[in-house]
Tab-separated table of C-alpha atoms in Angstrom:
chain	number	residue	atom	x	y	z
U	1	UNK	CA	122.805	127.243	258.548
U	2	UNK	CA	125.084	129.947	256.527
U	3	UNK	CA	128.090	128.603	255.092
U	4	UNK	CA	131.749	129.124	256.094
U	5	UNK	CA	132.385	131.297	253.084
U	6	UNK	CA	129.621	133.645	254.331
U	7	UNK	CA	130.551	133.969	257.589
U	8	UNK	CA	134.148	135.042	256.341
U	9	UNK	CA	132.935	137.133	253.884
U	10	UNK	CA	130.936	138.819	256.648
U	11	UNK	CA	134.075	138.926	259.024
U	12	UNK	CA	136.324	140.487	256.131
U	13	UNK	CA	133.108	143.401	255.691
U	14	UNK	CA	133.418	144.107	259.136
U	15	UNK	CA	136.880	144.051	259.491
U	16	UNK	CA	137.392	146.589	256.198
U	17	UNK	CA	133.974	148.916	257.853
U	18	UNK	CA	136.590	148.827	260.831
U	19	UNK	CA	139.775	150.091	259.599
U	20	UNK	CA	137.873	153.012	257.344
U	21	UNK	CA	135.687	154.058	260.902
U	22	UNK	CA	136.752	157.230	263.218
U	23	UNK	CA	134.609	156.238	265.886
U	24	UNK	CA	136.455	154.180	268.235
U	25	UNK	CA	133.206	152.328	270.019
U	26	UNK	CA	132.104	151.561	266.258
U	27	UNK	CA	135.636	150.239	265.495
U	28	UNK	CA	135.146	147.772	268.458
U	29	UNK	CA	131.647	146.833	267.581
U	30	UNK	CA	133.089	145.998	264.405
U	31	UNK	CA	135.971	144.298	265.304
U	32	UNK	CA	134.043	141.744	267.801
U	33	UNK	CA	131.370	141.323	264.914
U	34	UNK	CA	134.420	140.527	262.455
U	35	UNK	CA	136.117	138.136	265.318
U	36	UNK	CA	132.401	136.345	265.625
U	37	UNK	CA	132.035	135.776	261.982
U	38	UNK	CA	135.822	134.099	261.895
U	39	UNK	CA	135.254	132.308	264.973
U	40	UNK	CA	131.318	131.178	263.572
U	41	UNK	CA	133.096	130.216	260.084
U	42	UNK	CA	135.861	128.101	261.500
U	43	UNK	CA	133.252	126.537	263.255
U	44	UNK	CA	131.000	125.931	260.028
U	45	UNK	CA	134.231	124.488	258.137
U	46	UNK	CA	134.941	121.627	260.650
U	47	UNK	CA	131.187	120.850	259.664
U	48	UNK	CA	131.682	120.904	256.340
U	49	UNK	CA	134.508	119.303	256.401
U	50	UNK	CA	132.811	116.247	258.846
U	51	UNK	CA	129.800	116.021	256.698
U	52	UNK	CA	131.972	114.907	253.064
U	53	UNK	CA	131.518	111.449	252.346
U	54	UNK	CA	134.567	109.444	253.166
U	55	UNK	CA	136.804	108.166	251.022
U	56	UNK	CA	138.547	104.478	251.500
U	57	UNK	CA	142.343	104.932	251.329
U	58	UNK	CA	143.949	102.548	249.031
U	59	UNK	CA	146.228	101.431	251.854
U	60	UNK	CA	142.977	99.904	253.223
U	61	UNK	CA	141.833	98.990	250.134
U	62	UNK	CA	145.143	96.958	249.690
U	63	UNK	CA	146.112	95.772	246.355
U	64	UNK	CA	143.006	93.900	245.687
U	65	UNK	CA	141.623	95.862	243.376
U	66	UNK	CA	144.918	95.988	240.698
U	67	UNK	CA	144.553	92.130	241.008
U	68	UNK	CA	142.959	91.081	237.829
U	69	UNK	CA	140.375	88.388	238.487
């Protein structure tokens, strides 16, 4: 599965073909490819960001680990 960062490097291509284009069906095709590729890599962050190992907060940790034993 392609990361978020390629998917919004692939948006930002499209978008930039789309602003330099004349042709105004070409400028739409490009604009819903650039609108997928934002929507796909928002979608790939959230799974990113759910797949990173969680960390314990030190309010659940409490203070038992600055308690020398």
């Amino acid at each position: 599965m392609p990361s978020s960062e390629y998917h919004l490097r692939q948006a930002q291509i499209a978008a930039s073909r789309a602003l330099a284009e004349r042709d105004r069906a070409t400028v739409s095709r490009l604009q819903a490819l650039a609108l997928k590729h934002f929507d796909e890599a928002e979608k790939a962050k959230a799974k990113e960001i759910l797949a990173l190992p969680r960390r314990r907060s030190a309010s659940r940790e409490g203070h038992r680990s600055q308690i020398p034993t």
